[in-house]
Coordinates of C-alpha atoms in Angstrom, one line a residue:
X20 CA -33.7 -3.6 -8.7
X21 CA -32.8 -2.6 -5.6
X22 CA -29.6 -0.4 -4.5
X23 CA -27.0 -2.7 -2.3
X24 CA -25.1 -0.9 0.4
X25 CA -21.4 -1.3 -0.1
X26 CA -19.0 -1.3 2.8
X27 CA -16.4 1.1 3.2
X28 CA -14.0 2.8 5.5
X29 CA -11.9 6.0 5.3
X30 CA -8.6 5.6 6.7
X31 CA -5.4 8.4 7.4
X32 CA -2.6 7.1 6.0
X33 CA 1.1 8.2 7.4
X34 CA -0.2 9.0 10.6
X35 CA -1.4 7.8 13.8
X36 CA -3.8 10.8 14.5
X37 CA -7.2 11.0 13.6
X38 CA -7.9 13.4 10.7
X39 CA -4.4 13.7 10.2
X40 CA -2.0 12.7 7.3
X41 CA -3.8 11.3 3.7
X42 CA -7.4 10.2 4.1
X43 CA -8.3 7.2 1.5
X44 CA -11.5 5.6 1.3
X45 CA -11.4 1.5 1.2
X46 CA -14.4 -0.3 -0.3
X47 CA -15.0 -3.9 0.6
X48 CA -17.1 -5.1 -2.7
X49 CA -18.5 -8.5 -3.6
X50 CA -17.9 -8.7 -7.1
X51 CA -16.2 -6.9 -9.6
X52 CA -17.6 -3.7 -10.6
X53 CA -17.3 -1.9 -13.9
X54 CA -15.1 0.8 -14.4
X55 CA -17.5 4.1 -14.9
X56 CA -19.4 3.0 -11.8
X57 CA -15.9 2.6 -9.7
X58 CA -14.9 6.5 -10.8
X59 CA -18.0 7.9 -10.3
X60 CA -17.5 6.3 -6.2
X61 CA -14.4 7.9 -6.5
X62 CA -15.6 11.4 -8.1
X63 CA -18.1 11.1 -4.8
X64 CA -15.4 10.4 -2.1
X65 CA -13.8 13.2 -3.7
X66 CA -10.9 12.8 -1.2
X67 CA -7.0 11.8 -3.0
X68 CA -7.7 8.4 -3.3
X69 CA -9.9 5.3 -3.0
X70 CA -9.5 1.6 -3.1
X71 CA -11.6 -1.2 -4.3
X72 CA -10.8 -4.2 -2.5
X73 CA -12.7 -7.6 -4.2
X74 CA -12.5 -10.7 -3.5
X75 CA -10.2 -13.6 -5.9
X76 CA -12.3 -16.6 -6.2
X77 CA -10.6 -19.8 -7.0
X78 CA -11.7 -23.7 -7.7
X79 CA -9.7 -24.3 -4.9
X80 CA -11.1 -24.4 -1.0
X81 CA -11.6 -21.0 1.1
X82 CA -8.2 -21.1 3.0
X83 CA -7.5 -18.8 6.2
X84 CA -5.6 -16.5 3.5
X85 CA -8.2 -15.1 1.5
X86 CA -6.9 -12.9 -1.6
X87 CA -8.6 -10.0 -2.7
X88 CA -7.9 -7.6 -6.3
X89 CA -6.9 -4.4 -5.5
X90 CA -7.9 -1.3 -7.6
X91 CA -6.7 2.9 -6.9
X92 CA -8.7 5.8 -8.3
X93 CA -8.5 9.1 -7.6
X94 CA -11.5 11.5 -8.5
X95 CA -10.7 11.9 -11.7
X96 CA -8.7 8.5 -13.1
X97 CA -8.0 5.2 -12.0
X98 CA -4.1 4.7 -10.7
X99 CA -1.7 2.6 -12.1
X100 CA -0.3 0.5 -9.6
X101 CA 2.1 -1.6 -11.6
X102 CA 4.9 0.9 -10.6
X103 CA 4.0 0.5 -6.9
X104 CA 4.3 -3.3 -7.0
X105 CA 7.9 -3.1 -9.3
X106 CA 9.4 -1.0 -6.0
X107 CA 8.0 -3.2 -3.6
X108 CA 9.4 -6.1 -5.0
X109 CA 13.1 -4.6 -5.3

């Protein structure tokens, strides 16, 4: 089987310099991937964090607002984000 590229971007948070403020990689996957493989990405970035972004599928028709699971790891463990979205709800 052959390897499949995954996209990806590292972005500076809190800043509007390059190189600046907290680098994070963002991966764009197709599917869902299993855990050990998303922390061994991670352990490879090696930078604070990075984010798997995949996409929701849904019965329903593709609409113009897709919506996508979201998943934080740092090298060594993956983040728990239910505390983030508790604050950004209150």
């Amino acid at each position: 089987m052959g390897k499949k590229f995954v996209k990806y971007f590292v972005v500076d948070a809190f800043t509007d310099s390059a190189f600046k403020g907290n680098p994070a990689a963002v991966c764009l996957l197709e599917y869902e991937k299993d855990e050990k493989w998303l922390q061994a990405v991670a352990a490879e970035f090696n930078i604070s964090e990075t984010c798997y972004l995949t996409p929701i599928t849904t019965d329903v028709a593709v609409t113009s607002n897709p919506r996508f699971r979201l998943r934080w790891f740092t090298p060594v463990a993956e983040v728990n984000t239910s505390f983030f979205m508790l604050v950004f709800f209150f």
